[in-house]
C-alpha positions as MATLAB code, in Angstrom:
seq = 'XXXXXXXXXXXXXXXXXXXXXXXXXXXXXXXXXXXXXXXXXXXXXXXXXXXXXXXXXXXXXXXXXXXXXXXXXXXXXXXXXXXXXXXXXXXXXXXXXXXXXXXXXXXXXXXXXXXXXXXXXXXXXXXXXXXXXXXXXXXXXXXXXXXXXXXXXXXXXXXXXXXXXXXXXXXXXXXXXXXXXXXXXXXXXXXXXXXXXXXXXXXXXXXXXXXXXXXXXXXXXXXXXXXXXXXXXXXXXXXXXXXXXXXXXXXXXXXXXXXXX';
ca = [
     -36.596  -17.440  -13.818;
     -35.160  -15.089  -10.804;
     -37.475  -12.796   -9.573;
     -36.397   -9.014  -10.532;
     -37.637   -5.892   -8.883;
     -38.504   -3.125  -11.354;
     -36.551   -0.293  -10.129;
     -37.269    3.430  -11.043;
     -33.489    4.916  -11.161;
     -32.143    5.441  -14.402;
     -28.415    4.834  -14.396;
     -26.489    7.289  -16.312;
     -25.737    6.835  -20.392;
     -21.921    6.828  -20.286;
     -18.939    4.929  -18.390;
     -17.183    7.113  -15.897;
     -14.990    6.280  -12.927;
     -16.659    5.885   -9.632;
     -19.003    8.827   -9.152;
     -20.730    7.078   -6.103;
     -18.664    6.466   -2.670;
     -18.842    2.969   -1.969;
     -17.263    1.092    1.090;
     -13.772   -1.015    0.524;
     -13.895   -4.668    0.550;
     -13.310   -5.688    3.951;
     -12.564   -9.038    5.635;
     -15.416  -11.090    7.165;
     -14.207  -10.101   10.319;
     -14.717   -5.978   10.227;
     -18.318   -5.901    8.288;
     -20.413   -3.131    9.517;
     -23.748   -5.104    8.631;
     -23.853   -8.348   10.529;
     -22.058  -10.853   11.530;
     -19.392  -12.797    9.122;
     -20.797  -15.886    6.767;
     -21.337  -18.836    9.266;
     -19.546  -21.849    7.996;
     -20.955  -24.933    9.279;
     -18.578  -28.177    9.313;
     -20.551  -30.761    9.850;
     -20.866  -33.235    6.529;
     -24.093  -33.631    5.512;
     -25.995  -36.325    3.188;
     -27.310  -34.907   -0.199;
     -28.544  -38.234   -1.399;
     -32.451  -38.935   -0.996;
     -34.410  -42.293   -1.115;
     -37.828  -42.995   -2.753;
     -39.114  -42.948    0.452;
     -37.906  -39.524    1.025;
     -34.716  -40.576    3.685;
     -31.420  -40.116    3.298;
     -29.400  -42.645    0.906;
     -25.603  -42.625    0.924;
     -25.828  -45.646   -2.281;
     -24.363  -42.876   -4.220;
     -21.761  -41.493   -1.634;
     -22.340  -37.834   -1.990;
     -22.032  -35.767    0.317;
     -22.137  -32.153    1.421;
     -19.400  -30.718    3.585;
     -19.798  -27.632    3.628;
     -22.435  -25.315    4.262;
     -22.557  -21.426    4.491;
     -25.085  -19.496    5.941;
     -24.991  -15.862    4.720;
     -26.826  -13.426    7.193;
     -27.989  -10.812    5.242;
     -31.346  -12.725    4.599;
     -31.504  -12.287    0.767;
     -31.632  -14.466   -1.273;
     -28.126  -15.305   -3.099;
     -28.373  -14.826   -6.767;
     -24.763  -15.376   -7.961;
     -22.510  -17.565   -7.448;
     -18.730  -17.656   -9.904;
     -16.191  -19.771   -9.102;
     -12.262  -18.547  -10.175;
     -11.919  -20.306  -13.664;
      -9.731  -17.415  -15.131;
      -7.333  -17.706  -13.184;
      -5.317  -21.548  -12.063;
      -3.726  -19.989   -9.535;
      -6.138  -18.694   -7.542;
      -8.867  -21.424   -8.749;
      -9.806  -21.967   -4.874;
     -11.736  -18.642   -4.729;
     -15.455  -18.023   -5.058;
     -17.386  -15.106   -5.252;
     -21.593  -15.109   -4.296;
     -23.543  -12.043   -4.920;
     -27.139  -11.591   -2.429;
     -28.404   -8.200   -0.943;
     -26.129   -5.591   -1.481;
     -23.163   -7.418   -1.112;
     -20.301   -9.468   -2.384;
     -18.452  -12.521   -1.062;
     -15.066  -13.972   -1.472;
     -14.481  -17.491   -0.113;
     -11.577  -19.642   -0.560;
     -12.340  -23.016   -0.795;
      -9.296  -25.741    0.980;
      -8.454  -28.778    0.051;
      -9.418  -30.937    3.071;
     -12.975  -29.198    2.227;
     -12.874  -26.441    4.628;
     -14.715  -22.395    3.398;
     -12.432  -19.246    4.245;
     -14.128  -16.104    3.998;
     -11.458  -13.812    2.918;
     -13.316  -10.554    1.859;
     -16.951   -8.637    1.771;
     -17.719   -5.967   -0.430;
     -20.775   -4.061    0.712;
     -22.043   -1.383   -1.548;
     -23.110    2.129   -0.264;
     -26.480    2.184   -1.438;
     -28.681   -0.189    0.817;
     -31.551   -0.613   -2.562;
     -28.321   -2.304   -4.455;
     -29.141   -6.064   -5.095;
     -26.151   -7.859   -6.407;
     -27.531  -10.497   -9.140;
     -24.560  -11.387  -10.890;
     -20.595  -11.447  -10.728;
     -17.553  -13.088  -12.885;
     -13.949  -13.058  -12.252;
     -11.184  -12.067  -14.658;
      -7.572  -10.477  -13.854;
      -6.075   -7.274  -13.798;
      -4.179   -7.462  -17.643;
      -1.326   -5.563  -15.878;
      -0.500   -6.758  -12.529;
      -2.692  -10.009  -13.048;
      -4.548   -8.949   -9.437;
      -7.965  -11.042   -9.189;
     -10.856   -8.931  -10.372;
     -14.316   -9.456  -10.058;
     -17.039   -7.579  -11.743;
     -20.774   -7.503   -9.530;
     -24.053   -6.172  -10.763;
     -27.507   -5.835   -9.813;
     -30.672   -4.519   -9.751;
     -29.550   -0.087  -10.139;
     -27.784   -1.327  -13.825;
     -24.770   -0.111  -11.938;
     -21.348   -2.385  -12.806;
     -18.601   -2.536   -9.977;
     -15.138   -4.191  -10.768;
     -13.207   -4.891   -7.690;
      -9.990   -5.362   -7.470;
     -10.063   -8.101   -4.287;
      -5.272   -7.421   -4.249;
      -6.662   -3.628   -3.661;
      -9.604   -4.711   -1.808;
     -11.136   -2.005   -3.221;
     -13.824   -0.842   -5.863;
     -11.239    0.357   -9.246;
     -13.917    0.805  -11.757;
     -17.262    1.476  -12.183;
     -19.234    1.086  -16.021;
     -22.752    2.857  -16.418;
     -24.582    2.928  -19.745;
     -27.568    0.418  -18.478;
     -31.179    1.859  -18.096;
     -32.299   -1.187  -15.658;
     -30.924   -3.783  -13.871;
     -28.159   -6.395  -14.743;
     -29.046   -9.976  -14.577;
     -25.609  -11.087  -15.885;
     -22.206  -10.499  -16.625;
     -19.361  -12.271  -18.153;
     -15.541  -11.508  -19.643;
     -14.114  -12.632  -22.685;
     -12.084  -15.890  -22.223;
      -8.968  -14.627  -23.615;
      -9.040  -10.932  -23.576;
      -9.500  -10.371  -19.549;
     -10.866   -6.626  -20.154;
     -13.377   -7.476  -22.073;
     -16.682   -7.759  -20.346;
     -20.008   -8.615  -21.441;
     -23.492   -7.457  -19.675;
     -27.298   -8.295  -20.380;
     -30.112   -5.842  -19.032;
     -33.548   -5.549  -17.912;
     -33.500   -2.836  -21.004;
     -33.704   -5.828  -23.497;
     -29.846   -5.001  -24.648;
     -26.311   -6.199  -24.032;
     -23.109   -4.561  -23.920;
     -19.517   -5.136  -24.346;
     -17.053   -3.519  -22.156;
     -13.359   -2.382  -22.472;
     -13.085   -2.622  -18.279;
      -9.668   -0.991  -18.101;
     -10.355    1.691  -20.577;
     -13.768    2.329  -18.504;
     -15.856    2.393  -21.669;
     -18.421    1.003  -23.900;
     -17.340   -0.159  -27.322;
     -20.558   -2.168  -28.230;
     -24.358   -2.230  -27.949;
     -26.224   -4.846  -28.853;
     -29.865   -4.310  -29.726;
     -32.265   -2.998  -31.637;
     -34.103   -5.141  -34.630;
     -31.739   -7.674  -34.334;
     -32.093   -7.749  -30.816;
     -34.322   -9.291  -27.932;
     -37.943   -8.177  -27.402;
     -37.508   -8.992  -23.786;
     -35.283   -8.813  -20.448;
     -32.254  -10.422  -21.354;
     -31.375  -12.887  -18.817;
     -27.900  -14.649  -19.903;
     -25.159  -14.585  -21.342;
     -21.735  -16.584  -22.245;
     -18.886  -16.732  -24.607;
     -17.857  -19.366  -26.819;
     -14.623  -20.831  -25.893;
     -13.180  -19.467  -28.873;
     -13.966  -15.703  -27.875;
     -15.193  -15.082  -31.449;
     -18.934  -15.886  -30.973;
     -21.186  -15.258  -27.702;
     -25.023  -16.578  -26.700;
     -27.688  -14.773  -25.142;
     -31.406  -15.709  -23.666;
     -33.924  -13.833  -22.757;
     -37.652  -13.098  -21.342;
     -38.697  -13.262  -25.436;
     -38.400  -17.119  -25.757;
     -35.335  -16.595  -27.637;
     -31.718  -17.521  -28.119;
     -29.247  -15.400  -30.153;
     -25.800  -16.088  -31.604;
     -23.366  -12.808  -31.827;
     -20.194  -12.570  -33.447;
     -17.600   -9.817  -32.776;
     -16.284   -9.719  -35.741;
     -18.336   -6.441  -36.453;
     -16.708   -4.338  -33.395;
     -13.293   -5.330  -33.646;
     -12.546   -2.600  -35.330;
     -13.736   -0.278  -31.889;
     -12.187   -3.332  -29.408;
      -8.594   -2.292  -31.116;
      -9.800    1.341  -30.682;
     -10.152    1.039  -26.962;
      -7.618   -1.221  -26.398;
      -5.177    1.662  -28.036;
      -6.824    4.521  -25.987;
      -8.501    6.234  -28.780;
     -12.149    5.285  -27.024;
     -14.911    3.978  -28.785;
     -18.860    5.334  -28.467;
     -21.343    2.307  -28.349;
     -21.890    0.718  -31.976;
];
């Protein structure tokens, strides 16, 4: 289980657009806190004998490695799955920043952008890709420890949307595999909410009795985007179905808005 820090700011109780400055993505190049990712080149064994040396009877190897400097550890790490044509990129979340790599095919890392958020107590747990539904820009949503969920848009290089409704920290995030502004969220507040991203609201809360008695951890859709797991601190895993907030999806979706159901 990842280590959490409790944190004592409440975020606020509904979506609104970005009421906090926050600084731009930037390229690895221009960061104002440290130096860029170091990529090291040099392959390196993963394979371990009995004897504790290394084996290469299995021939894997590691090619890559990146060294992140900002000395936290890194708790996400999403890979580009929404997209095929961009399915070279990868995002990591650690401290209070975000990482975009692009991944080449002779095995060679690219660091193409860094978001780094304004508030220095931000720690980044989580992140998932999806696409802009209009433009189909690469977007990718990062949250953390404040509750507090960014969606970048990495074409923009910039910070489009911001969703607050959480009362603790994030420890996940995922979107909908067919619907790209639909994102989910589970919380340190033992609930999980669905997002309309480009409408910049909440149509769903998931809770209560039915609900877990505990931080909720994880979270995923099934492939068929009907149906979506969660796991928690309470020793427990729970099956969802939207089939009972469609009804406030469409809503969004339309502009009418939704409040949390």
């Amino acid at each position: 289980t990842k280590r959490r820090r409790q944190t004592g700011e409440q975020a606020e109780q509904e979506p609104t657009e970005d009421a906090r400055t926050s600084e731009q993505s930037k390229s690895a190049a221009h960061q104002e806190n440290g130096k860029p990712p170091t990529v090291l080149n040099q392959p390196q064994s993963t394979c371990k004998s009995k004897g504790g040396r290394p084996s290469s009877s299995k021939g894997w190897q590691m090619v890559r490695r990146v060294k992140e400097d900002h000395g936290q550890a890194i708790f996400g790490l999403a890979v580009n799955l929404y997209d095929p044509e961009r399915g070279d990129l990868v995002a990591t979340t650690g401290s209070n920043r975000a990482t975009i790599y692009q991944l080449a095919s002779d095995g060679g890392v690219n660091v193409l952008q860094v978001y780094t958020d304004a508030d220095r107590h931000e720690s980044f747990f989580c992140c998932a890709w999806s696409v802009e539904p209009a433009t189909r820009d690469p977007v990718l949503a990062v949250a953390g420890q404040l509750g507090i969920i960014r969606v970048i848009n990495c074409a923009l290089q910039a910070v489009t949307r911001t969703l607050l409704g959480h009362g603790n920290a994030v420890n996940d995030v995922r979107f909908h595999p067919h619907e790209p502004r639909l994102l989910l969220s589970a919380s340190k507040d033992e609930s999980l909410r669905l997002w309309d991203v480009a409408a910049c609201v909440c149509v769903a809360l998931f809770g209560g009795d039915q609900g877990h008695r505990g931080e909720v951890l994880s979270v995923d859709f099934h492939p068929d985007g009907d149906r979506f797991a969660s796991a928690g601190m309470d020793n427990a895993v729970k099956v969802w179905s939207l089939a009972c907030c469609r009804a406030a999806v469409d809503r969004a979706a339309a502009g009418i808005g939704a409040p949390p159901s």
